[in-house]
Amino acid sequence: MVKIAVEHPFTSVRDALVQKGYRAEMLEKKTDATDYDVVVVRDQEDLTDFHMSVSLVEARGRTLFEIVEEVEERLVRQGKIQPPTPMAPENDSESGGGGSFVAGAVTGALIGAAAGLLLAPKSGKELQEQVKTKTADSSEKVNTSIEQAKVKADELKTKREEKKEEKELKKQEKAIEKEVKQQEKAEEKEEKKEEKAEKEHEKAEKKVEKEIKKAEKDAGGVDVVEFGESSLSKNSDGEIKVEPTDAKKNN
């Protein structure tokens, strides 16, 4: 069975492929791309490293119908599947059973016309020719109407899928916006925390400066003299005398 991968956030593409009977999964890791027969990506540049070994279908700027159609074309080229048979339009509320209604209406008109011709006062041959002509014209109109109904049904179905995909994209965008806002709030909180720490640091520095000034003020009147090399000596009275060594040398 063929395996198809779909890159996030195109869940609608995966669902459409699954509904058609294919095994389709969301691609969680790009390195897993080589395990699939076809991979649907937002942009082929997303999987540049795998271009040579993986069949890629680009989703950007395309409708859901076009994406699914190309996936099937790729699988047919690979010999994985037979060319799919075109599907008749769905008989749902959106299509309104357009094909069946138009075909029934035209068929009814055809029967009525044929009955009117048979009751008209004409020869059998003339009646047969007229019936054949009317039948051919009506059949052509029926076929044309059915084809138009099919096209209309396909258009409605495509629009419905596009709206679903657009809704999914908006949902993803909102999730990203929410994540960005949360990140911005976290960064703002961190900045405020840093500002508070900086203010606390400045406050501590000012406190230290204040303590130093106070200590200097309390020590006022005390002269501090710096000596180079000095020596201690004791005189006969027992007093201790401090003298610079240089002074002794000069004496």
PDB file of C-alpha atoms in Angstrom:
ATOM      1  CA  MET A   1       0.000   0.000   0.000  1.00  0.00           C
ATOM      2  CA  VAL A   2       1.314   3.441  -0.910  1.00  0.00           C
ATOM      3  CA  LYS A   3       2.394   5.779   1.888  1.00  0.00           C
ATOM      4  CA  ILE A   4       1.806   9.522   1.688  1.00  0.00           C
ATOM      5  CA  ALA A   5       3.086  12.148   4.134  1.00  0.00           C
ATOM      6  CA  VAL A   6       1.656  15.659   4.564  1.00  0.00           C
ATOM      7  CA  GLU A   7       3.621  18.499   6.145  1.00  0.00           C
ATOM      8  CA  HIS A   8       1.960  20.549   8.891  1.00  0.00           C
ATOM      9  CA  PRO A   9      -0.442  22.359   8.972  1.00  0.00           C
ATOM     10  CA  PHE A  10      -2.243  20.825   5.953  1.00  0.00           C
ATOM     11  CA  THR A  11      -4.459  18.399   7.870  1.00  0.00           C
ATOM     12  CA  SER A  12      -7.263  18.959   5.374  1.00  0.00           C
ATOM     13  CA  VAL A  13      -5.068  17.491   2.623  1.00  0.00           C
ATOM     14  CA  ARG A  14      -4.372  14.424   4.742  1.00  0.00           C
ATOM     15  CA  ASP A  15      -8.088  13.991   5.498  1.00  0.00           C
ATOM     16  CA  ALA A  16      -8.993  14.272   1.809  1.00  0.00           C
ATOM     17  CA  LEU A  17      -6.423  11.602   0.877  1.00  0.00           C
ATOM     18  CA  VAL A  18      -7.626   9.298   3.666  1.00  0.00           C
ATOM     19  CA  GLN A  19     -11.224   9.700   2.470  1.00  0.00           C
ATOM     20  CA  LYS A  20     -10.069   8.533  -0.956  1.00  0.00           C
ATOM     21  CA  GLY A  21      -8.643   5.369   0.602  1.00  0.00           C
ATOM     22  CA  TYR A  22      -4.947   6.291   0.761  1.00  0.00           C
ATOM     23  CA  ARG A  23      -2.657   5.824   3.749  1.00  0.00           C
ATOM     24  CA  ALA A  24      -1.777   9.429   4.575  1.00  0.00           C
ATOM     25  CA  GLU A  25      -0.011  10.686   7.698  1.00  0.00           C
ATOM     26  CA  MET A  26       1.270  14.023   9.007  1.00  0.00           C
ATOM     27  CA  LEU A  27       5.047  14.376   8.611  1.00  0.00           C
ATOM     28  CA  GLU A  28       6.459  14.835  12.123  1.00  0.00           C
ATOM     29  CA  LYS A  29      10.181  14.760  11.228  1.00  0.00           C
ATOM     30  CA  LYS A  30      11.763  15.789   7.932  1.00  0.00           C
ATOM     31  CA  THR A  31      14.187  12.889   8.263  1.00  0.00           C
ATOM     32  CA  ASP A  32      11.198  10.509   7.938  1.00  0.00           C
ATOM     33  CA  ALA A  33      10.364  11.856   4.459  1.00  0.00           C
ATOM     34  CA  THR A  34      12.336   9.099   2.717  1.00  0.00           C
ATOM     35  CA  ASP A  35       9.944   6.490   4.143  1.00  0.00           C
ATOM     36  CA  TYR A  36       7.061   7.737   1.941  1.00  0.00           C
ATOM     37  CA  ASP A  37       6.193   7.490  -1.751  1.00  0.00           C
ATOM     38  CA  VAL A  38       4.943  11.092  -1.978  1.00  0.00           C
ATOM     39  CA  VAL A  39       5.291  14.020   0.433  1.00  0.00           C
ATOM     40  CA  VAL A  40       3.035  17.116   0.349  1.00  0.00           C
ATOM     41  CA  VAL A  41       4.994  20.181   1.509  1.00  0.00           C
ATOM     42  CA  ARG A  42       4.289  23.883   1.884  1.00  0.00           C
ATOM     43  CA  ASP A  43       7.309  24.744  -0.258  1.00  0.00           C
ATOM     44  CA  GLN A  44       9.745  22.389  -1.973  1.00  0.00           C
ATOM     45  CA  GLU A  45      12.608  24.301  -0.341  1.00  0.00           C
ATOM     46  CA  ASP A  46      11.435  22.817   2.986  1.00  0.00           C
ATOM     47  CA  LEU A  47      12.923  19.474   1.984  1.00  0.00           C
ATOM     48  CA  THR A  48      15.843  20.497  -0.218  1.00  0.00           C
ATOM     49  CA  ASP A  49      18.067  17.703   1.074  1.00  0.00           C
ATOM     50  CA  PHE A  50      15.568  15.020  -0.020  1.00  0.00           C
ATOM     51  CA  HIS A  51      14.759  16.260  -3.572  1.00  0.00           C
ATOM     52  CA  MET A  52      16.709  13.439  -5.209  1.00  0.00           C
ATOM     53  CA  SER A  53      14.944  10.591  -3.384  1.00  0.00           C
ATOM     54  CA  VAL A  54      11.423  11.808  -2.535  1.00  0.00           C
ATOM     55  CA  SER A  55       8.553  12.846  -4.818  1.00  0.00           C
ATOM     56  CA  LEU A  56       7.406  16.246  -3.507  1.00  0.00           C
ATOM     57  CA  VAL A  57       4.072  17.982  -4.163  1.00  0.00           C
ATOM     58  CA  GLU A  58       4.077  21.700  -3.387  1.00  0.00           C
ATOM     59  CA  ALA A  59       0.906  23.008  -1.671  1.00  0.00           C
ATOM     60  CA  ARG A  60       1.629  26.725  -1.749  1.00  0.00           C
ATOM     61  CA  GLY A  61      -0.878  28.710  -3.839  1.00  0.00           C
ATOM     62  CA  ARG A  62      -2.902  25.644  -4.889  1.00  0.00           C
ATOM     63  CA  THR A  63      -6.385  24.346  -4.158  1.00  0.00           C
ATOM     64  CA  LEU A  64      -7.040  21.128  -2.268  1.00  0.00           C
ATOM     65  CA  PHE A  65      -8.398  19.495  -5.444  1.00  0.00           C
ATOM     66  CA  GLU A  66      -5.203  20.360  -7.379  1.00  0.00           C
ATOM     67  CA  ILE A  67      -2.977  18.997  -4.593  1.00  0.00           C
ATOM     68  CA  VAL A  68      -4.790  15.653  -4.370  1.00  0.00           C
ATOM     69  CA  GLU A  69      -4.863  15.381  -8.174  1.00  0.00           C
ATOM     70  CA  GLU A  70      -1.078  15.845  -8.441  1.00  0.00           C
ATOM     71  CA  VAL A  71      -0.453  13.325  -5.641  1.00  0.00           C
ATOM     72  CA  GLU A  72      -2.374  10.736  -7.657  1.00  0.00           C
ATOM     73  CA  GLU A  73      -0.489  11.688 -10.832  1.00  0.00           C
ATOM     74  CA  ARG A  74       2.829  11.144  -9.045  1.00  0.00           C
ATOM     75  CA  LEU A  75       1.701   7.732  -7.792  1.00  0.00           C
ATOM     76  CA  VAL A  76       0.557   6.746 -11.306  1.00  0.00           C
ATOM     77  CA  ARG A  77       3.969   7.744 -12.739  1.00  0.00           C
ATOM     78  CA  GLN A  78       5.689   5.603 -10.118  1.00  0.00           C
ATOM     79  CA  GLY A  79       3.466   2.671 -11.014  1.00  0.00           C
ATOM     80  CA  LYS A  80       2.081   2.558  -7.475  1.00  0.00           C
ATOM     81  CA  ILE A  81      -1.583   2.906  -8.530  1.00  0.00           C
ATOM     82  CA  GLN A  82      -3.754   2.717 -11.631  1.00  0.00           C
ATOM     83  CA  PRO A  83      -5.142   5.961 -13.099  1.00  0.00           C
ATOM     84  CA  PRO A  84      -8.128   6.845 -10.849  1.00  0.00           C
ATOM     85  CA  THR A  85     -11.643   6.897 -12.332  1.00  0.00           C
ATOM     86  CA  PRO A  86     -13.245  10.397 -12.265  1.00  0.00           C
ATOM     87  CA  MET A  87     -15.757  10.557  -9.449  1.00  0.00           C
ATOM     88  CA  ALA A  88     -19.342  11.715  -9.955  1.00  0.00           C
ATOM     89  CA  PRO A  89     -20.364  14.819  -7.977  1.00  0.00           C
ATOM     90  CA  GLU A  90     -21.587  14.200  -4.444  1.00  0.00           C
ATOM     91  CA  ASN A  91     -25.331  14.387  -3.870  1.00  0.00           C
ATOM     92  CA  ASP A  92     -25.019  16.676  -0.797  1.00  0.00           C
ATOM     93  CA  SER A  93     -26.704  19.851   0.362  1.00  0.00           C
ATOM     94  CA  GLU A  94     -24.164  22.105  -1.360  1.00  0.00           C
ATOM     95  CA  SER A  95     -24.409  20.530  -4.777  1.00  0.00           C
ATOM     96  CA  GLY A  96     -28.160  20.190  -4.293  1.00  0.00           C
ATOM     97  CA  GLY A  97     -28.151  17.012  -6.385  1.00  0.00           C
ATOM     98  CA  GLY A  98     -27.628  19.279  -9.386  1.00  0.00           C
ATOM     99  CA  GLY A  99     -26.723  16.503 -11.846  1.00  0.00           C
ATOM    100  CA  SER A 100     -29.650  14.240 -10.936  1.00  0.00           C
ATOM    101  CA  PHE A 101     -32.142  17.081 -10.919  1.00  0.00           C
ATOM    102  CA  VAL A 102     -31.082  18.443 -14.305  1.00  0.00           C
ATOM    103  CA  ALA A 103     -30.969  14.969 -15.861  1.00  0.00           C
ATOM    104  CA  GLY A 104     -34.431  14.144 -14.526  1.00  0.00           C
ATOM    105  CA  ALA A 105     -35.939  17.408 -15.705  1.00  0.00           C
ATOM    106  CA  VAL A 106     -34.531  17.100 -19.207  1.00  0.00           C
ATOM    107  CA  THR A 107     -35.539  13.436 -19.428  1.00  0.00           C
ATOM    108  CA  GLY A 108     -39.094  14.360 -18.459  1.00  0.00           C
ATOM    109  CA  ALA A 109     -39.180  17.035 -21.145  1.00  0.00           C
ATOM    110  CA  LEU A 110     -37.896  14.472 -23.668  1.00  0.00           C
ATOM    111  CA  ILE A 111     -40.702  12.020 -22.840  1.00  0.00           C
ATOM    112  CA  GLY A 112     -43.318  14.773 -23.031  1.00  0.00           C
ATOM    113  CA  ALA A 113     -42.047  15.936 -26.417  1.00  0.00           C
ATOM    114  CA  ALA A 114     -42.057  12.414 -27.790  1.00  0.00           C
ATOM    115  CA  ALA A 115     -45.631  11.850 -26.590  1.00  0.00           C
ATOM    116  CA  GLY A 116     -46.760  15.100 -28.208  1.00  0.00           C
ATOM    117  CA  LEU A 117     -45.228  14.100 -31.514  1.00  0.00           C
ATOM    118  CA  LEU A 118     -46.887  10.698 -31.459  1.00  0.00           C
ATOM    119  CA  LEU A 119     -50.308  12.294 -30.969  1.00  0.00           C
ATOM    120  CA  ALA A 120     -49.772  14.823 -33.794  1.00  0.00           C
ATOM    121  CA  PRO A 121     -51.549  14.176 -37.139  1.00  0.00           C
ATOM    122  CA  LYS A 122     -48.457  13.241 -39.176  1.00  0.00           C
ATOM    123  CA  SER A 123     -47.176  10.174 -41.006  1.00  0.00           C
ATOM    124  CA  GLY A 124     -45.258   7.454 -39.203  1.00  0.00           C
ATOM    125  CA  LYS A 125     -42.008   8.219 -41.023  1.00  0.00           C
ATOM    126  CA  GLU A 126     -42.219  11.913 -40.273  1.00  0.00           C
ATOM    127  CA  LEU A 127     -42.955  11.144 -36.645  1.00  0.00           C
ATOM    128  CA  GLN A 128     -39.978   8.797 -36.421  1.00  0.00           C
ATOM    129  CA  GLU A 129     -37.628  11.381 -37.927  1.00  0.00           C
ATOM    130  CA  GLN A 130     -38.880  14.083 -35.599  1.00  0.00           C
ATOM    131  CA  VAL A 131     -38.584  11.779 -32.583  1.00  0.00           C
ATOM    132  CA  LYS A 132     -35.011  10.863 -33.560  1.00  0.00           C
ATOM    133  CA  THR A 133     -34.078  14.536 -34.002  1.00  0.00           C
ATOM    134  CA  LYS A 134     -35.655  15.586 -30.731  1.00  0.00           C
ATOM    135  CA  THR A 135     -34.112  12.617 -28.930  1.00  0.00           C
ATOM    136  CA  ALA A 136     -30.610  13.450 -30.213  1.00  0.00           C
ATOM    137  CA  ASP A 137     -30.974  17.137 -29.299  1.00  0.00           C
ATOM    138  CA  SER A 138     -32.368  16.312 -25.871  1.00  0.00           C
ATOM    139  CA  SER A 139     -29.669  13.719 -25.176  1.00  0.00           C
ATOM    140  CA  GLU A 140     -26.988  16.249 -26.058  1.00  0.00           C
ATOM    141  CA  LYS A 141     -28.617  18.778 -23.735  1.00  0.00           C
ATOM    142  CA  VAL A 142     -28.786  16.157 -20.973  1.00  0.00           C
ATOM    143  CA  ASN A 143     -25.093  15.319 -21.341  1.00  0.00           C
ATOM    144  CA  THR A 144     -24.168  19.010 -21.381  1.00  0.00           C
ATOM    145  CA  SER A 145     -26.290  19.705 -18.321  1.00  0.00           C
ATOM    146  CA  ILE A 146     -24.815  16.756 -16.448  1.00  0.00           C
ATOM    147  CA  GLU A 147     -21.265  17.890 -17.246  1.00  0.00           C
ATOM    148  CA  GLN A 148     -22.097  21.414 -16.096  1.00  0.00           C
ATOM    149  CA  ALA A 149     -23.591  20.016 -12.906  1.00  0.00           C
ATOM    150  CA  LYS A 150     -20.433  17.961 -12.304  1.00  0.00           C
ATOM    151  CA  VAL A 151     -18.229  21.026 -12.796  1.00  0.00           C
ATOM    152  CA  LYS A 152     -20.416  23.052 -10.439  1.00  0.00           C
ATOM    153  CA  ALA A 153     -20.357  20.304  -7.817  1.00  0.00           C
ATOM    154  CA  ASP A 154     -16.551  20.050  -8.062  1.00  0.00           C
ATOM    155  CA  GLU A 155     -16.246  23.830  -7.676  1.00  0.00           C
ATOM    156  CA  LEU A 156     -18.464  23.809  -4.582  1.00  0.00           C
ATOM    157  CA  LYS A 157     -16.547  20.914  -3.087  1.00  0.00           C
ATOM    158  CA  THR A 158     -13.218  22.640  -3.754  1.00  0.00           C
ATOM    159  CA  LYS A 159     -14.446  25.874  -2.181  1.00  0.00           C
ATOM    160  CA  ARG A 160     -15.633  23.951   0.862  1.00  0.00           C
ATOM    161  CA  GLU A 161     -12.233  22.293   1.282  1.00  0.00           C
ATOM    162  CA  GLU A 162     -10.435  25.612   0.723  1.00  0.00           C
ATOM    163  CA  LYS A 163     -12.494  27.219   3.485  1.00  0.00           C
ATOM    164  CA  LYS A 164     -11.657  24.317   5.762  1.00  0.00           C
ATOM    165  CA  GLU A 165      -7.957  24.687   4.963  1.00  0.00           C
ATOM    166  CA  GLU A 166      -8.132  28.462   5.448  1.00  0.00           C
ATOM    167  CA  LYS A 167      -9.760  27.914   8.842  1.00  0.00           C
ATOM    168  CA  GLU A 168      -6.981  25.520   9.807  1.00  0.00           C
ATOM    169  CA  LEU A 169      -4.312  28.051   8.745  1.00  0.00           C
ATOM    170  CA  LYS A 170      -5.982  30.799  10.789  1.00  0.00           C
ATOM    171  CA  LYS A 171      -6.012  28.460  13.764  1.00  0.00           C
ATOM    172  CA  GLN A 172      -2.286  27.871  13.343  1.00  0.00           C
ATOM    173  CA  GLU A 173      -1.642  31.614  12.999  1.00  0.00           C
ATOM    174  CA  LYS A 174      -3.534  32.335  16.229  1.00  0.00           C
ATOM    175  CA  ALA A 175      -1.503  29.686  18.045  1.00  0.00           C
ATOM    176  CA  ILE A 176       1.735  31.269  16.786  1.00  0.00           C
ATOM    177  CA  GLU A 177       0.552  34.768  17.791  1.00  0.00           C
ATOM    178  CA  LYS A 178      -0.286  33.479  21.271  1.00  0.00           C
ATOM    179  CA  GLU A 179       3.141  31.899  21.601  1.00  0.00           C
ATOM    180  CA  VAL A 180       4.845  35.133  20.465  1.00  0.00           C
ATOM    181  CA  LYS A 181       2.888  37.176  23.016  1.00  0.00           C
ATOM    182  CA  GLN A 182       3.831  34.756  25.777  1.00  0.00           C
ATOM    183  CA  GLN A 183       7.477  35.053  24.743  1.00  0.00           C
ATOM    184  CA  GLU A 184       7.267  38.840  24.745  1.00  0.00           C
ATOM    185  CA  LYS A 185       5.733  38.814  28.233  1.00  0.00           C
ATOM    186  CA  ALA A 186       8.496  36.516  29.488  1.00  0.00           C
ATOM    187  CA  GLU A 187      11.164  38.809  28.023  1.00  0.00           C
ATOM    188  CA  GLU A 188       9.490  41.878  29.537  1.00  0.00           C
ATOM    189  CA  LYS A 189       9.368  40.145  32.923  1.00  0.00           C
ATOM    190  CA  GLU A 190      13.060  39.267  32.638  1.00  0.00           C
ATOM    191  CA  GLU A 191      13.942  42.883  31.758  1.00  0.00           C
ATOM    192  CA  LYS A 192      12.066  44.158  34.803  1.00  0.00           C
ATOM    193  CA  LYS A 193      13.886  41.622  36.949  1.00  0.00           C
ATOM    194  CA  GLU A 194      17.253  42.819  35.609  1.00  0.00           C
ATOM    195  CA  GLU A 195      16.299  46.461  36.189  1.00  0.00           C
ATOM    196  CA  LYS A 196      15.338  45.659  39.778  1.00  0.00           C
ATOM    197  CA  ALA A 197      18.653  43.849  40.366  1.00  0.00           C
ATOM    198  CA  GLU A 198      20.558  46.809  38.902  1.00  0.00           C
ATOM    199  CA  LYS A 199      18.735  49.235  41.201  1.00  0.00           C
ATOM    200  CA  GLU A 200      19.486  47.004  44.199  1.00  0.00           C
ATOM    201  CA  HIS A 201      23.156  47.001  43.202  1.00  0.00           C
ATOM    202  CA  GLU A 202      23.243  50.780  42.899  1.00  0.00           C
ATOM    203  CA  LYS A 203      21.526  51.085  46.275  1.00  0.00           C
ATOM    204  CA  ALA A 204      24.135  48.794  47.850  1.00  0.00           C
ATOM    205  CA  GLU A 205      26.972  50.837  46.330  1.00  0.00           C
ATOM    206  CA  LYS A 206      25.524  54.065  47.708  1.00  0.00           C
ATOM    207  CA  LYS A 207      25.189  52.457  51.123  1.00  0.00           C
ATOM    208  CA  VAL A 208      28.850  51.411  51.071  1.00  0.00           C
ATOM    209  CA  GLU A 209      29.917  54.922  50.013  1.00  0.00           C
ATOM    210  CA  LYS A 210      27.862  56.345  52.869  1.00  0.00           C
ATOM    211  CA  GLU A 211      29.491  53.982  55.355  1.00  0.00           C
ATOM    212  CA  ILE A 212      32.963  54.932  54.097  1.00  0.00           C
ATOM    213  CA  LYS A 213      32.212  58.654  54.448  1.00  0.00           C
ATOM    214  CA  LYS A 214      30.868  58.086  57.939  1.00  0.00           C
ATOM    215  CA  ALA A 215      33.994  56.142  58.904  1.00  0.00           C
ATOM    216  CA  GLU A 216      36.209  58.899  57.546  1.00  0.00           C
ATOM    217  CA  LYS A 217      34.220  61.478  59.478  1.00  0.00           C
ATOM    218  CA  ASP A 218      34.434  59.465  62.698  1.00  0.00           C
ATOM    219  CA  ALA A 219      38.214  59.166  62.219  1.00  0.00           C
ATOM    220  CA  GLY A 220      38.606  62.958  61.790  1.00  0.00           C
ATOM    221  CA  GLY A 221      41.689  64.526  63.674  1.00  0.00           C
ATOM    222  CA  VAL A 222      43.722  61.372  63.446  1.00  0.00           C
ATOM    223  CA  ASP A 223      46.691  61.836  61.143  1.00  0.00           C
ATOM    224  CA  VAL A 224      48.014  58.811  59.443  1.00  0.00           C
ATOM    225  CA  VAL A 225      51.725  59.026  58.587  1.00  0.00           C
ATOM    226  CA  GLU A 226      53.258  56.599  56.188  1.00  0.00           C
ATOM    227  CA  PHE A 227      56.789  55.391  56.918  1.00  0.00           C
ATOM    228  CA  GLY A 228      59.135  53.615  54.734  1.00  0.00           C
ATOM    229  CA  GLU A 229      61.526  51.296  56.523  1.00  0.00           C
ATOM    230  CA  SER A 230      61.603  52.030  60.265  1.00  0.00           C
ATOM    231  CA  SER A 231      63.066  50.646  63.484  1.00  0.00           C
ATOM    232  CA  LEU A 232      62.055  50.553  67.106  1.00  0.00           C
ATOM    233  CA  SER A 233      64.359  51.518  69.962  1.00  0.00           C
ATOM    234  CA  LYS A 234      63.983  51.896  73.683  1.00  0.00           C
ATOM    235  CA  ASN A 235      65.717  54.658  75.677  1.00  0.00           C
ATOM    236  CA  SER A 236      66.888  54.559  79.248  1.00  0.00           C
ATOM    237  CA  ASP A 237      63.548  55.814  80.521  1.00  0.00           C
ATOM    238  CA  GLY A 238      61.809  52.848  78.931  1.00  0.00           C
ATOM    239  CA  GLU A 239      60.093  54.863  76.162  1.00  0.00           C
ATOM    240  CA  ILE A 240      59.742  53.235  72.789  1.00  0.00           C
ATOM    241  CA  LYS A 241      60.916  55.358  69.908  1.00  0.00           C
ATOM    242  CA  VAL A 242      60.088  54.782  66.249  1.00  0.00           C
ATOM    243  CA  GLU A 243      62.572  56.128  63.759  1.00  0.00           C
ATOM    244  CA  PRO A 244      62.808  55.789  60.006  1.00  0.00           C
ATOM    245  CA  THR A 245      65.806  53.741  58.982  1.00  0.00           C
ATOM    246  CA  ASP A 246      66.760  56.460  56.498  1.00  0.00           C
ATOM    247  CA  ALA A 247      66.977  58.967  59.337  1.00  0.00           C
ATOM    248  CA  LYS A 248      69.497  56.783  61.200  1.00  0.00           C
ATOM    249  CA  LYS A 249      71.566  56.465  58.045  1.00  0.00           C
ATOM    250  CA  ASN A 250      71.612  60.236  57.630  1.00  0.00           C
ATOM    251  CA  ASN A 251      72.850  60.642  61.225  1.00  0.00           C
TER     252      ASN A 251
END
